[in-house]
Amino acid sequence: MLNALEVFTTVVVGLMVGVEFSVAFVMNRIFNALPEDSDQLARAHGGRMLGAVMPFWYIGSLVLSALWAFAGWDRPGSGLVVVAAVLLIVSVIMSLLFLVPINNRGKTWTPENRPADWKEQMNRWDRYHYVRVAVIVAAFAVLVTALV
């Protein structure tokens, strides 16, 4: 049963990393190349869509990692799982403090009501997101290492 939990946790975190990596390095670049108001509209829609799903994914990944660490405490690699869980905690804290407030504003914007500095706010979100992606990539790498 523990082996199934280990694999499931690693897959869930890996998929989350893939989505967030894609947002950072693929989707936002596509959005930035769109004409006129399409960039802002795409980001607002993405903020609404992913903003509804990602909290469950982040918390779920953290809970699964904590369960793995607890259930496999006496096994080799358990310290690595704890490190991964701590990194996931950091990613949740970063999200709540830095990314979610910007996302909550941005997902309500339209071309008619967006603030003059909307691009600056999106660039700030992007910078925070790059750091968060690095943190969750590190958590994923540590989980994979704990498997072997």
Tab-separated table of C-alpha atoms in Angstrom:
chain	number	residue	atom	x	y	z
A	1	MET	CA	0.000	0.000	0.000
A	2	LEU	CA	2.838	2.388	0.800
A	3	ASN	CA	4.346	1.804	-2.644
A	4	ALA	CA	1.058	2.829	-4.263
A	5	LEU	CA	0.968	5.993	-2.119
A	6	GLU	CA	4.541	6.825	-3.098
A	7	VAL	CA	3.859	6.437	-6.813
A	8	PHE	CA	0.495	8.227	-6.664
A	9	THR	CA	1.994	11.161	-4.747
A	10	THR	CA	4.881	11.447	-7.190
A	11	VAL	CA	2.537	11.394	-10.181
A	12	VAL	CA	0.186	13.999	-8.662
A	13	VAL	CA	3.076	16.351	-7.847
A	14	GLY	CA	4.676	15.701	-11.241
A	15	LEU	CA	1.488	16.595	-13.083
A	16	MET	CA	1.156	19.772	-11.012
A	17	VAL	CA	4.732	20.698	-11.897
A	18	GLY	CA	3.952	20.086	-15.572
A	19	VAL	CA	0.914	22.358	-15.517
A	20	GLU	CA	2.722	25.151	-13.686
A	21	PHE	CA	5.810	24.823	-15.891
A	22	SER	CA	3.566	25.060	-18.945
A	23	VAL	CA	1.864	28.174	-17.588
A	24	ALA	CA	5.212	29.827	-16.906
A	25	PHE	CA	7.129	28.929	-20.024
A	26	VAL	CA	4.503	28.193	-22.682
A	27	MET	CA	1.057	29.635	-22.042
A	28	ASN	CA	2.101	33.062	-20.778
A	29	ARG	CA	4.438	33.498	-23.741
A	30	ILE	CA	1.581	32.610	-26.076
A	31	PHE	CA	-0.715	35.040	-24.244
A	32	ASN	CA	1.889	37.819	-24.427
A	33	ALA	CA	2.050	37.424	-28.219
A	34	LEU	CA	-1.707	37.787	-28.708
A	35	PRO	CA	-3.018	41.012	-30.255
A	36	GLU	CA	-4.713	43.876	-28.440
A	37	ASP	CA	-6.747	42.866	-25.373
A	38	SER	CA	-6.457	39.125	-25.923
A	39	ASP	CA	-3.471	38.783	-23.541
A	40	GLN	CA	-5.366	40.269	-20.632
A	41	LEU	CA	-8.558	38.342	-21.426
A	42	ALA	CA	-6.645	35.052	-21.673
A	43	ARG	CA	-4.878	35.656	-18.371
A	44	ALA	CA	-8.176	36.530	-16.671
A	45	HIS	CA	-9.794	33.350	-17.967
A	46	GLY	CA	-6.764	31.273	-16.995
A	47	GLY	CA	-6.814	32.855	-13.550
A	48	ARG	CA	-10.439	31.897	-13.075
A	49	MET	CA	-10.019	28.371	-14.401
A	50	LEU	CA	-6.745	27.414	-12.727
A	51	GLY	CA	-7.554	29.489	-9.658
A	52	ALA	CA	-10.459	27.134	-9.013
A	53	VAL	CA	-8.378	23.948	-9.367
A	54	MET	CA	-4.866	24.664	-8.165
A	55	PRO	CA	-5.610	25.216	-4.455
A	56	PHE	CA	-6.906	21.639	-4.222
A	57	TRP	CA	-3.922	20.365	-6.205
A	58	TYR	CA	-1.361	22.173	-4.048
A	59	ILE	CA	-2.985	21.199	-0.747
A	60	GLY	CA	-3.633	17.662	-2.016
A	61	SER	CA	0.025	17.287	-3.007
A	62	LEU	CA	1.090	18.501	0.410
A	63	VAL	CA	-1.302	16.135	2.208
A	64	LEU	CA	-0.166	13.173	0.102
A	65	SER	CA	3.487	13.988	0.833
A	66	ALA	CA	2.760	14.277	4.546
A	67	LEU	CA	0.948	10.916	4.487
A	68	TRP	CA	3.886	9.339	2.691
A	69	ALA	CA	6.332	10.790	5.227
A	70	PHE	CA	4.203	9.569	8.136
A	71	ALA	CA	3.451	6.108	6.733
A	72	GLY	CA	7.016	5.477	5.643
A	73	TRP	CA	8.827	7.134	8.501
A	74	ASP	CA	10.934	4.032	9.210
A	75	ARG	CA	11.955	3.529	5.565
A	76	PRO	CA	14.949	4.916	3.707
A	77	GLY	CA	14.200	8.207	1.984
A	78	SER	CA	11.645	9.399	4.529
A	79	GLY	CA	13.755	12.449	5.327
A	80	LEU	CA	13.661	13.380	1.648
A	81	VAL	CA	9.871	13.166	1.670
A	82	VAL	CA	9.809	15.539	4.640
A	83	VAL	CA	12.027	17.950	2.683
A	84	ALA	CA	9.635	17.730	-0.277
A	85	ALA	CA	6.675	18.400	2.015
A	86	VAL	CA	8.436	21.454	3.452
A	87	LEU	CA	9.059	22.729	-0.093
A	88	LEU	CA	5.383	22.230	-0.889
A	89	ILE	CA	4.498	24.184	2.265
A	90	VAL	CA	6.749	26.990	1.002
A	91	SER	CA	4.940	26.917	-2.356
A	92	VAL	CA	1.539	27.194	-0.647
A	93	ILE	CA	2.726	30.081	1.535
A	94	MET	CA	4.197	31.845	-1.518
A	95	SER	CA	0.923	31.333	-3.350
A	96	LEU	CA	-1.172	32.770	-0.542
A	97	LEU	CA	1.087	35.745	0.128
A	98	PHE	CA	2.157	36.764	-3.363
A	99	LEU	CA	0.372	35.059	-6.250
A	100	VAL	CA	-3.241	34.634	-5.129
A	101	PRO	CA	-3.815	38.337	-4.358
A	102	ILE	CA	-2.638	39.326	-7.840
A	103	ASN	CA	-4.591	36.474	-9.438
A	104	ASN	CA	-7.763	37.430	-7.561
A	105	ARG	CA	-7.551	40.946	-8.956
A	106	GLY	CA	-6.550	39.868	-12.464
A	107	LYS	CA	-9.290	37.306	-12.952
A	108	THR	CA	-11.941	40.030	-12.637
A	109	TRP	CA	-10.363	42.446	-15.094
A	110	THR	CA	-11.780	43.262	-18.482
A	111	PRO	CA	-10.401	45.726	-21.024
A	112	GLU	CA	-12.884	48.243	-19.625
A	113	ASN	CA	-12.063	47.956	-15.907
A	114	ARG	CA	-8.411	46.882	-15.712
A	115	PRO	CA	-5.983	49.224	-13.964
A	116	ALA	CA	-3.378	51.176	-15.902
A	117	ASP	CA	-0.582	49.073	-14.351
A	118	TRP	CA	-2.153	45.690	-15.180
A	119	LYS	CA	0.879	44.580	-17.210
A	120	GLU	CA	3.233	45.456	-14.359
A	121	GLN	CA	1.065	43.395	-11.993
A	122	MET	CA	1.085	40.450	-14.416
A	123	ASN	CA	4.871	40.721	-14.762
A	124	ARG	CA	5.161	40.661	-10.958
A	125	TRP	CA	2.918	37.565	-10.874
A	126	ASP	CA	5.132	35.945	-13.518
A	127	ARG	CA	8.293	36.587	-11.481
A	128	TYR	CA	6.756	35.099	-8.326
A	129	HIS	CA	5.458	32.199	-10.387
A	130	TYR	CA	8.949	31.418	-11.745
A	131	VAL	CA	10.203	31.119	-8.170
A	132	ARG	CA	7.229	28.955	-7.194
A	133	VAL	CA	7.850	26.691	-10.186
A	134	ALA	CA	11.469	26.280	-9.084
A	135	VAL	CA	10.290	25.341	-5.581
A	136	ILE	CA	7.801	22.721	-6.782
A	137	VAL	CA	10.290	21.312	-9.312
A	138	ALA	CA	12.700	20.876	-6.401
A	139	ALA	CA	9.956	19.172	-4.356
A	140	PHE	CA	9.211	16.826	-7.256
A	141	ALA	CA	12.901	16.007	-7.747
A	142	VAL	CA	13.258	15.221	-4.060
A	143	LEU	CA	10.193	12.938	-4.157
A	144	VAL	CA	11.587	11.092	-7.168
A	145	THR	CA	14.906	10.712	-5.355
A	146	ALA	CA	13.071	9.302	-2.327
A	147	LEU	CA	11.594	6.584	-4.552
A	148	VAL	CA	15.024	5.120	-5.339
